[in-house]
Coordinates of C-alpha atoms and ligand atoms in Angstrom, one line a residue:
X6 CA 0.0 0.0 0.0
X7 CA 1.5 3.3 -1.0
X8 CA 0.0 6.1 1.0
X9 CA 2.8 8.5 0.0
X10 CA 0.7 10.5 -2.4
X11 CA -2.6 10.3 -0.6
X12 CA -3.6 13.8 0.5
X13 CA -6.3 14.7 3.0
X14 CA -7.9 17.9 4.2
X15 CA -7.3 18.3 7.9
X16 CA -9.8 20.7 9.2
X17 CA -8.0 21.6 12.4
X18 CA -4.8 22.4 10.3
X19 CA -6.9 24.2 7.6
X20 CA -5.0 22.6 4.7
X21 CA -4.2 19.6 2.6
X22 CA -1.6 17.3 4.2
X23 CA 0.0 14.2 2.8
X24 CA -0.8 11.3 5.0
X25 CA 2.8 10.1 5.1
X26 CA 3.4 13.1 7.4
X27 CA 0.7 11.9 9.7
X28 CA -0.2 8.6 11.1
X29 CA -2.8 6.2 9.9
X30 CA -4.4 3.3 11.7
X31 CA -6.9 0.8 10.2
X32 CA -9.2 -1.1 12.6
X33 CA -11.2 -4.1 11.5
X34 CA -14.0 -5.9 13.4
X35 CA -15.4 -2.7 14.9
X36 CA -18.2 -2.0 12.4
X37 CA -20.8 -2.7 15.0
X38 CA -20.1 0.8 16.2
X39 CA -21.4 3.9 14.5
X40 CA -18.7 6.3 13.5
X41 CA -19.7 8.6 16.3
X42 CA -19.5 6.0 19.0
X43 CA -16.3 4.6 17.6
X44 CA -14.7 8.0 17.6
X45 CA -15.8 8.6 21.2
X46 CA -14.3 5.2 22.2
X47 CA -11.0 6.2 20.5
X48 CA -11.0 9.6 22.2
X49 CA -11.4 7.9 25.6
X50 CA -8.2 5.9 24.8
X51 CA -5.9 8.4 23.2
X52 CA -7.3 11.9 23.7
X53 CA -9.4 14.0 21.3
X54 CA -6.7 16.2 20.0
X55 CA -4.6 13.4 18.6
X56 CA -7.3 12.2 16.2
X57 CA -7.6 14.2 13.1
X58 CA -10.1 12.1 11.1
X59 CA -12.1 8.9 11.3
X60 CA -13.8 7.4 8.3
X61 CA -15.6 4.1 7.6
X62 CA -14.1 2.4 4.5
X63 CA -15.6 -0.9 3.4
X64 CA -14.9 -3.3 6.2
X65 CA -12.8 -1.1 8.4
X66 CA -12.3 2.2 10.1
X67 CA -9.5 4.4 9.0
X68 CA -8.1 6.8 11.5
X69 CA -5.8 9.7 10.7
X70 CA -3.6 10.9 13.6
X71 CA -1.3 13.8 14.2
X72 CA 1.9 11.8 13.6
X73 CA 3.2 8.3 12.9
X74 CA 4.3 8.0 16.6
X75 CA 0.7 8.8 17.6
X76 CA -0.5 6.0 15.3
X77 CA 1.8 3.4 16.7
X78 CA 0.8 4.5 20.2
X79 CA -2.9 4.2 19.3
X80 CA -2.5 0.7 18.1
X81 CA -0.6 -0.2 21.2
X82 CA -3.2 1.4 23.4
X83 CA -6.0 -0.4 21.7
X84 CA -4.4 -3.6 22.6
X85 CA -2.7 -2.8 25.8
X86 CA -4.9 -0.4 27.7
X87 CA -8.5 -0.6 26.5
X88 CA -8.2 -4.4 26.1
X89 CA -10.6 -4.2 23.2
X90 CA -9.1 -7.3 21.9
X91 CA -11.9 -8.1 19.5
X92 CA -10.5 -5.4 17.3
X93 CA -7.7 -5.9 14.9
X94 CA -5.8 -2.7 14.5
X95 CA -2.7 -2.0 12.5
X96 CA -0.6 0.9 11.4
X97 CA -1.0 1.3 7.7
X98 CA 2.5 2.3 6.9
X99 CA 5.3 -0.2 7.3
X100 CA 6.7 -0.3 10.8
X101 CA 10.2 -0.8 9.6
X102 CA 10.8 0.9 6.2
X103 CA 13.1 -1.1 4.0
X104 CA 12.6 -4.5 5.5
X105 CA 11.1 -7.2 3.3
X106 CA 7.5 -6.8 4.1
X107 CA 4.6 -7.8 1.9
X108 CA 1.8 -5.6 2.9
X109 CA -0.7 -6.9 0.3
X110 CA -4.1 -5.4 0.9
X111 CA -3.2 -5.0 4.6
X112 CA -5.9 -7.6 5.5
X113 CA -4.9 -10.5 7.8
X114 CA -4.9 -14.0 6.5
X115 CA -4.5 -12.9 2.9
X116 CA -3.6 -15.8 0.6
X117 CA 0.1 -16.6 0.5
X118 CA 1.0 -14.2 3.2
X119 CA 2.8 -14.8 6.5
X120 CA 1.3 -12.6 9.2
X121 CA 3.1 -12.0 12.4
X122 CA 1.5 -10.9 15.6
X123 CA 2.9 -10.9 19.1
X124 CA -0.5 -11.4 20.7
X125 CA -1.3 -15.1 20.8
X126 CA -5.0 -14.4 21.3
X127 CA -5.1 -12.1 18.3
X128 CA -3.4 -14.7 16.2
X129 CA -5.8 -17.4 17.4
X130 CA -8.8 -15.3 16.5
X131 CA -7.3 -14.6 13.1
X132 CA -6.7 -18.2 12.5
X133 CA -10.4 -18.9 13.1
X134 CA -11.5 -16.2 10.7
X135 CA -9.1 -17.6 8.2
X136 CA -9.9 -21.3 8.3
X137 CA -7.6 -22.2 5.4
X138 CA -4.7 -20.7 7.3
X139 CA -2.3 -22.2 9.7
X140 CA -1.8 -20.7 13.1
X141 CA 1.4 -21.3 15.0
X142 CA 1.6 -20.3 18.7
X143 CA 5.1 -20.2 19.9
X144 CA 5.0 -19.4 23.6
X145 CA 1.9 -20.7 25.1
X146 CA 1.6 -20.3 28.9
X147 CA 1.8 -23.5 30.8
X148 CA 2.1 -25.6 27.7
X149 CA 3.9 -28.9 28.3
X150 CA 3.4 -31.0 25.2
X151 CA 2.7 -30.3 21.5
X152 CA -0.8 -30.3 20.3
X153 CA -2.8 -29.7 17.1
X154 CA -6.4 -28.4 16.9
X155 CA -8.0 -27.7 13.6
X156 CA -5.7 -25.2 12.0
X157 CA -3.8 -24.4 15.2
X158 CA -0.4 -25.9 15.8
X159 CA 1.2 -25.4 19.2
X160 CA 4.7 -26.8 19.4
X161 CA 6.1 -28.0 22.7
X162 CA 7.3 -25.2 24.9
X163 CA 11.0 -25.5 24.6
X164 CA 14.1 -24.1 26.4
X165 CA 15.9 -21.4 24.7
X166 CA 18.6 -23.6 23.1
X167 CA 16.1 -26.1 21.9
X168 CA 13.9 -23.4 20.6
X169 CA 16.5 -22.3 18.1
X170 CA 16.4 -25.7 16.3
X171 CA 12.6 -25.7 16.4
X172 CA 12.4 -22.2 14.9
X173 CA 14.8 -23.2 12.1
X174 CA 12.4 -26.0 11.1
X175 CA 9.3 -23.9 11.6
X176 CA 10.6 -21.1 9.4
X177 CA 11.4 -23.5 6.6
X178 CA 7.9 -24.9 6.8
X179 CA 6.3 -21.5 6.9
X180 CA 8.2 -20.6 3.7
X181 CA 6.8 -23.7 2.0
X182 CA 3.3 -22.9 3.1
X183 CA 3.5 -19.4 1.8
X184 CA 4.8 -20.7 -1.5
X185 CA 1.7 -22.9 -1.7
X186 CA -0.5 -19.8 -1.1
X187 CA -1.6 -20.9 2.3
X188 CA -2.1 -18.0 4.6
X189 CA -0.2 -18.3 7.9
X190 CA -0.6 -16.4 11.1
X191 CA 2.2 -16.7 13.5
X192 CA 1.8 -15.7 17.2
X193 CA 4.8 -15.6 19.3
X194 CA 7.2 -12.8 20.1
X195 CA 9.1 -10.4 18.0
X196 CA 12.2 -12.6 17.8
X197 CA 10.3 -14.4 15.2
X198 CA 10.7 -11.4 12.8
X199 CA 14.5 -11.9 12.9
X200 CA 14.1 -15.5 11.9
X201 CA 11.8 -14.7 9.0
X202 CA 14.1 -12.0 7.8
X203 CA 17.1 -14.2 8.0
X204 CA 15.4 -16.6 5.6
X205 CA 14.3 -13.7 3.4
X206 CA 10.7 -14.6 3.9
X207 CA 8.1 -11.9 3.3
X208 CA 5.7 -11.3 6.2
X209 CA 3.4 -8.6 7.5
X210 CA 3.4 -7.3 11.0
X211 CA -0.1 -7.1 12.4
X212 CA 0.9 -5.2 15.5
X213 CA 3.3 -2.4 15.4
X214 CA 5.1 -2.5 18.7
X215 CA 5.1 -6.0 20.1
X216 CA 3.2 -7.2 23.0
X217 CA 3.3 -5.4 26.4
X218 CA 5.8 -6.8 28.8
X219 CA 2.9 -8.3 30.8
X220 CA 2.9 -11.0 28.1
X221 CA 5.6 -12.5 30.2
X222 CA 3.5 -13.5 33.2
X223 CA 4.5 -12.0 36.6
X224 CA 7.0 -14.0 38.6
X225 CA 5.6 -14.9 42.0
X226 CA 8.6 -14.4 44.3
X227 CA 6.6 -15.4 47.4
X228 CA 8.6 -18.5 48.2
X229 CA 11.9 -16.7 47.9
X230 CA 10.7 -13.8 50.1
X231 CA 9.4 -16.2 52.8
X232 CA 12.4 -18.4 53.0
X233 CA 15.2 -15.9 52.3
X234 CA 16.6 -16.2 55.8
X235 CA 16.5 -20.0 55.8
X236 CA 20.0 -21.4 55.6
X237 CA 18.6 -24.2 53.4
X238 CA 17.1 -21.7 50.9
X239 CA 18.8 -23.3 47.9
X240 CA 17.4 -26.7 48.6
X241 CA 13.7 -25.6 48.6
X242 CA 11.8 -26.8 45.5
X243 CA 9.5 -23.8 45.2
X244 CA 12.4 -21.5 45.6
X245 CA 14.2 -23.3 42.8
X246 CA 11.2 -22.6 40.6
X247 CA 11.4 -18.9 41.4
X248 CA 15.2 -19.0 40.7
X249 CA 14.6 -20.6 37.4
X250 CA 12.1 -17.9 36.4
X251 CA 14.5 -15.2 37.6
X252 CA 17.3 -16.7 35.5
X253 CA 15.1 -16.7 32.3
X254 CA 13.9 -13.2 32.9
X255 CA 17.3 -11.7 33.6
X256 CA 18.9 -13.5 30.6
X257 CA 16.2 -12.9 28.0
X258 CA 14.6 -9.7 28.9
X259 CA 16.4 -7.9 31.8
X260 CA 12.9 -7.0 33.1
X261 CA 10.2 -8.9 35.0
X262 CA 7.1 -8.3 37.1
X263 CA 7.5 -9.4 40.7
X264 CA 4.4 -10.3 42.7
X265 CA 4.1 -12.0 46.0
X266 CA 6.7 -9.6 47.3
X267 CA 5.0 -9.0 50.7
X268 CA 5.0 -5.2 50.7
X269 CA 1.6 -3.9 52.0
X270 CA -0.5 -2.7 49.1
X271 CA -1.6 0.2 51.3
X272 CA 2.0 1.4 51.7
X273 CA 2.7 1.2 47.9
X274 CA -0.5 3.2 47.2
X275 CA 0.4 5.7 49.9
X276 CA 3.8 6.3 48.3
X277 CA 2.0 7.2 45.0
X278 CA -0.6 9.3 46.7
X279 CA 1.9 11.5 48.6
X280 CA 3.9 11.9 45.5
X281 CA 0.9 13.2 43.6
X282 CA 0.1 15.5 46.4
X283 CA 3.6 17.0 46.3
X284 CA 3.6 17.4 42.5
X285 CA 0.2 19.1 42.8
X286 CA 1.8 21.9 45.0
X287 CA 2.7 25.2 43.3
X288 CA 6.2 25.9 42.0
X289 CA 7.2 28.0 45.0
X290 CA 6.4 25.2 47.4
X291 CA 8.3 22.6 45.3
X292 CA 11.5 24.6 44.8
X293 CA 11.8 25.1 48.6
X294 CA 13.8 21.8 48.4
X295 CA 15.5 22.4 45.0
X296 CA 18.3 20.1 44.1
X297 CA 21.8 21.4 43.2
X298 CA 25.4 20.3 43.5
X299 CA 25.4 22.0 47.0
X300 CA 22.5 19.8 48.3
X301 CA 24.5 16.7 47.4
X302 CA 22.3 16.3 44.3
X303 CA 19.3 15.6 46.7
X304 CA 15.9 17.3 46.4
X305 CA 13.5 18.5 43.8
X306 CA 14.4 18.9 40.1
X307 CA 12.2 21.0 37.9
X308 CA 10.9 19.7 34.5
X309 CA 13.7 19.5 32.1
X310 CA 16.5 19.8 34.7
X311 CA 17.4 16.1 34.3
X312 CA 19.2 15.4 31.0
X313 CA 19.6 12.0 29.3
X314 CA 22.2 11.8 26.6
X315 CA 22.2 15.6 26.2
X316 CA 18.5 16.0 25.9
X317 CA 16.2 17.4 28.7
X318 CA 13.8 14.9 30.1
X319 CA 10.2 16.2 30.5
X320 CA 9.7 15.1 34.1
X321 CA 10.0 16.6 37.6
X322 CA 11.3 14.6 40.5
X323 CA 12.6 14.3 44.0
X324 CA 15.9 12.5 44.3
X325 CA 16.9 10.7 47.5
X326 CA 20.0 8.7 48.3
X327 CA 21.1 6.7 51.3
X328 CA 22.5 9.1 53.9
X329 CA 26.0 8.6 55.2
X330 CA 28.6 10.0 57.5
X331 CA 31.2 12.5 56.2
X332 CA 34.0 10.2 57.3
X333 CA 32.5 7.1 55.6
X334 CA 33.9 7.3 52.1
X335 CA 36.2 10.4 52.2
X336 CA 36.7 12.3 48.9
X337 CA 34.8 9.6 47.0
X338 CA 31.5 10.3 48.9
X339 CA 31.9 14.2 49.1
X340 CA 29.7 15.2 46.2
X341 CA 26.7 13.2 47.6
X342 CA 27.3 13.7 51.3
X343 CA 24.3 15.7 52.5
X344 CA 20.9 14.9 54.2
X345 CA 17.9 14.2 52.0
X346 CA 15.5 17.1 51.4
X347 CA 11.9 16.1 52.3
X348 CA 9.0 18.4 51.4
X349 CA 6.8 19.9 54.2
X350 CA 3.7 19.2 52.1
X351 CA 2.2 16.8 52.3
X352 CA 3.1 16.4 56.0
X353 CA 3.2 12.6 55.9
X354 CA 5.6 12.4 52.9
X355 CA 8.8 11.8 54.9
X356 CA 7.4 9.2 57.3
X357 CA 5.8 7.2 54.5
X358 CA 8.9 7.3 52.2
X359 CA 11.3 6.3 55.0
X360 CA 9.2 3.3 55.9
X361 CA 9.0 2.4 52.2
X362 CA 12.8 2.7 51.7
X363 CA 13.5 0.4 54.6
X364 CA 11.1 -2.2 53.3
X365 CA 12.2 -1.9 49.7
X366 CA 15.9 -2.4 50.6
X367 CA 15.0 -5.5 52.5
X368 CA 12.9 -6.8 49.6
X369 CA 15.5 -6.0 46.9
X370 CA 18.2 -7.8 49.0
X371 CA 16.0 -10.9 49.1
X372 CA 15.5 -10.8 45.3
X373 CA 19.3 -10.5 45.0
X374 CA 19.7 -13.7 46.9
X375 CA 17.5 -15.4 44.3
X376 CA 19.6 -13.8 41.5
X377 CA 22.8 -15.0 43.1
X378 CA 21.4 -18.6 43.1
X379 CA 20.2 -18.1 39.5
X380 CA 23.8 -17.2 38.5
X381 CA 24.9 -20.5 40.0
X382 CA 26.5 -19.0 43.1
X383 CA 25.8 -19.1 46.8
X384 CA 22.7 -17.2 48.0
X385 CA 24.9 -14.8 50.0
X386 CA 27.2 -14.0 47.1
X387 CA 26.3 -10.3 47.1
X388 CA 26.8 -10.0 50.9
X389 CA 29.9 -8.5 52.6
X390 CA 32.1 -6.6 50.1
X391 CA 29.8 -6.4 47.1
X392 CA 26.4 -5.4 48.6
X393 CA 26.4 -6.3 52.2
X394 CA 26.0 -2.6 53.2
X395 CA 24.2 -1.5 50.0
X396 CA 23.8 2.0 48.8
X397 CA 20.3 2.9 47.6
X398 CA 18.7 5.6 45.4
X399 CA 15.0 6.5 45.2
X400 CA 13.4 8.8 42.7
X401 CA 9.9 10.2 43.1
X402 CA 9.1 11.1 39.5
X403 CA 6.2 13.1 38.1
X404 CA 5.5 13.0 34.3
X405 CA 3.2 15.7 32.9
X406 CA 1.4 14.8 29.7
X407 CA 3.8 15.5 26.7
X408 CA 1.1 16.7 24.5
X409 CA -1.3 19.4 25.6
X410 CA -2.1 21.3 22.5
X411 CA -2.3 19.0 19.5
X412 CA -4.4 21.5 17.6
X413 CA -1.4 23.6 16.8
X414 CA 1.5 22.7 14.6
X415 CA 3.9 22.8 17.5
X416 CA 3.7 19.1 18.3
X417 CA 7.2 17.7 18.8
X418 CA 7.3 14.1 17.8
X419 CA 10.6 13.5 19.5
X420 CA 9.5 14.9 22.9
X421 CA 10.3 12.3 25.5
X422 CA 9.4 12.1 29.2
X423 CA 12.6 10.2 30.1
X424 CA 15.2 9.3 27.5
X425 CA 16.4 5.7 26.8
X426 CA 18.9 4.5 29.4
X427 CA 20.0 1.6 31.5
X428 CA 20.0 1.9 35.3
X429 CA 23.4 2.3 37.1
X430 CA 23.1 -0.2 40.0
X431 CA 22.1 -3.8 40.7
X432 CA 18.3 -3.9 40.8
X433 CA 15.5 -1.4 40.2
X434 CA 12.0 -1.9 41.6
X435 CA 9.4 0.4 40.0
X436 CA 6.1 1.3 41.8
X437 CA 4.0 3.0 39.1
X438 CA 0.5 4.6 38.7
X439 CA -2.2 2.2 37.3
X440 CA -2.6 4.7 34.5
X441 CA -1.4 5.9 32.1
X442 CA 0.9 3.3 30.5
X443 CA 4.1 5.1 29.7
X444 CA 7.2 3.0 30.5
X445 CA 8.7 1.2 27.5
X446 CA 11.4 -1.4 27.3
X447 CA 13.4 -2.3 24.2
X448 CA 13.2 -6.0 23.5
X449 CA 15.8 -8.1 21.8
X450 CA 14.3 -7.5 18.4
X451 CA 14.9 -3.8 18.9
X452 CA 11.2 -2.9 19.3
X453 CA 9.9 -0.7 22.2
X454 CA 7.3 -2.7 24.2
X455 CA 5.1 -1.2 26.9
X456 CA 5.4 -2.2 30.6
X457 CA 2.0 -1.3 31.9
X458 CA 1.0 -1.4 35.5
X459 CA 0.2 -4.8 36.9
X460 CA -1.8 -4.8 40.1
X461 CA 0.2 -5.7 43.2
X462 CA 3.4 -6.2 41.2
X463 CA 6.6 -4.2 40.9
X464 CA 8.4 -3.8 37.5
X465 CA 11.9 -5.1 38.3
X466 CA 14.9 -4.5 36.1
X467 CA 18.6 -5.1 36.3
X468 CA 21.3 -2.5 36.2
X469 CA 24.8 -1.9 34.9
X470 CA 26.5 -3.3 38.1
X471 CA 24.7 -6.6 37.8
X472 CA 26.1 -6.9 34.3
X473 CA 29.6 -6.6 35.6
X474 CA 29.0 -8.9 38.5
X475 CA 27.5 -11.6 36.2
X476 CA 30.3 -11.1 33.7
X477 CA 27.7 -10.2 31.1
X478 CA 25.4 -13.2 31.6
X479 CA 22.7 -10.7 32.6
X480 CA 22.5 -7.5 30.7
X481 CA 20.6 -4.4 31.6
X482 CA 17.9 -3.4 29.1
X483 CA 17.3 0.0 27.6
X484 CA 14.1 1.6 28.7
X485 CA 12.4 5.0 28.4
X486 CA 9.2 6.8 29.4
X487 CA 6.7 8.5 27.0
X488 CA 3.6 9.9 28.6
X489 CA 1.5 10.6 25.5
X490 CA -1.7 10.5 27.5
X491 CA -3.7 13.3 28.9
X492 CA -3.0 12.1 32.5
X493 CA -0.3 13.1 34.9
X494 CA 1.8 10.0 35.8
X495 CA 3.8 9.2 38.9
X496 CA 6.3 6.5 39.4
X497 CA 8.7 5.8 42.2
X498 CA 11.7 3.6 41.3
X499 CA 13.8 2.3 44.1
X500 CA 17.4 1.4 43.1
X501 CA 19.4 -1.2 45.1
X502 CA 23.0 -0.4 44.5
X503 CA 26.3 -2.1 45.6
X504 CA 28.3 -0.9 48.7
X505 CA 29.3 2.7 47.9
X506 CA 33.0 1.9 48.0
X507 CA 32.8 -1.6 46.4
X508 CA 35.1 -2.6 43.6
X509 CA 32.7 -4.3 41.2
X510 CA 34.1 -7.1 39.2
X511 CA 32.8 -10.4 38.0
X512 CA 32.1 -13.3 40.4
X513 CA 34.5 -16.2 39.9
X514 CA 31.6 -18.6 39.4
X515 CA 30.3 -16.4 36.5
X516 CA 33.7 -16.2 34.9
X517 CA 33.9 -20.0 35.0
X518 CA 30.5 -20.2 33.3
X519 CA 31.3 -17.8 30.5
X520 CA 34.7 -19.4 30.0
X521 CA 33.0 -22.7 29.5
X522 CA 30.4 -21.5 27.1
X523 CA 32.1 -18.7 25.1
X524 CA 35.7 -19.0 26.0
X525 CA 35.5 -15.4 27.3
X526 CA 36.6 -15.4 30.9
X527 CA 36.1 -11.7 31.6
X528 CA 34.0 -9.4 29.5
X529 CA 33.8 -6.4 31.7
X530 CA 36.3 -4.1 33.5
X531 CA 36.1 -3.6 37.3
X532 CA 34.7 -0.2 38.5
X533 CA 34.4 1.4 41.9
X534 CA 30.7 1.8 42.2
X535 CA 30.7 5.2 44.0
X536 CA 32.9 6.7 41.2
X537 CA 30.5 5.4 38.6
X538 CA 27.5 6.9 40.4
X539 CA 29.2 10.3 41.1
X540 CA 30.3 10.6 37.4
X541 CA 26.7 9.8 36.3
X542 CA 25.0 12.1 38.8
X543 CA 27.2 15.1 38.2
X544 CA 26.6 15.1 34.4
X545 CA 22.9 14.5 34.7
X546 CA 21.7 18.0 35.3
X547 CA 21.4 21.3 33.5
X548 CA 21.2 24.3 35.9
Ligands
AKG224 O1 9.2 6.1 35.4 C1 9.5 4.9 35.2 O2 8.6 4.0 35.1 C2 10.9 4.5 35.1 C3 11.9 5.6 35.4 C4 13.3 5.2 35.2 O3 13.6 4.4 34.3 C5 14.4 5.7 36.0 O4 14.2 6.7 36.7 O5 15.5 5.2 35.9
FE2_225 FE1 15.6 3.6 34.6

């Protein structure tokens, strides 16, 4: 489909605009709605000002949006937030210009096409509406043996190594089916697109950004939390199951959801409530605790004061660090040696946050025991010199909506709430508002996927220091925040760090592992954690 020359009149802009400067989304299976109710539905999902035009065309709705980014966000939100999963929505311009995609008429299940979707339910539904097609579901939850049902083929859930061989065969067979003009719908994750491309197969992507991170079901860390002080922790079977899940998540994704963590829901909610109450205060109130190099980089930073890779982040925040004595780390600790700055309003801010920090440190250390076991070491591997007296960082972050006035031409497509980065320390635990969905994680296929709020679960990700400790077995994943909604968002990440003065270098047991599998004994250089942190913090701000 070439939309390059299609021009439309956009009333709010008062002129003809080529659609390739805008974003276009097609939605199927929604014709039960009138145009007016459908538009109202869309507006409740993405905000009125993003939507420039909605038209009914044959069997679908076509939606023109303010920008390609807005279009990909709409598709994601249709799937991720509104959960209107009966709809099939797709951005009508190729997601990845230049790759070998056959777009055909853009309709799923077209003869001879291979369609790729990361949502297994979506693929399943498509397979039913396309009875001559074949549906392959790669990562079914709780699937132990292979099964075939009508046109649905579910291969056995396999371990990563075994999966490679399985994919090889699968891709070959998919190619043969496409040659025979059999429509194929593949549900799985985006790694599949790499396989298809490596075999030069043409396919169409039915969803533009991959599934939300929730696709990987939350890890119930309950057994690990309950038994973390048990000297026979490593022998417990249910702990071993948690450890296995942690290993897969840290190796493959670098992110996971942790439920069963034992933190009171009321406390987690109170943390978000007092954060909102603070950000709701006026400017004068907030800058009473303004951060600068003279406050030890502690306190409130205004919107745009934080900089990621040279660009201002469009968020405001209160930064807190573990407090320490002047004599503790000498020159190394000087730039950060100061008390935390707590706001007066709301009056319960400090007491709630201090209780939260203490509980989060305890929880993060328990998860770290599970990670030590997952890496093949003793549960206490991070204790004593590495992280026996851990440093911590907590950021209370407020993200205003990025787009307020979409009626003007001033929309900046590249505006970002928090630029792509990895975290500095060992483990990050994020407590985020239920809405809006704004955190994104880059998956192995290079696509940004959403990490929406999951009730009673923390988003957990690994940081740079864990990469060094694990000798690269676990790598931190790039993530960023884009608040394209009309809602103000709060998140409170808690970062568990090594001891401030720790020399961070790979564990022996990790070096043995990498030596055995890749012949690389040491892939990372040692660093002094405190130096790493100070160098990051002191270049993070514009004053
Ligand atoms: O706001 C979020 O969800 C994540 C923030 C983040 O990545 C960070 O502060 O390092
Ligand atoms: Fe982060």
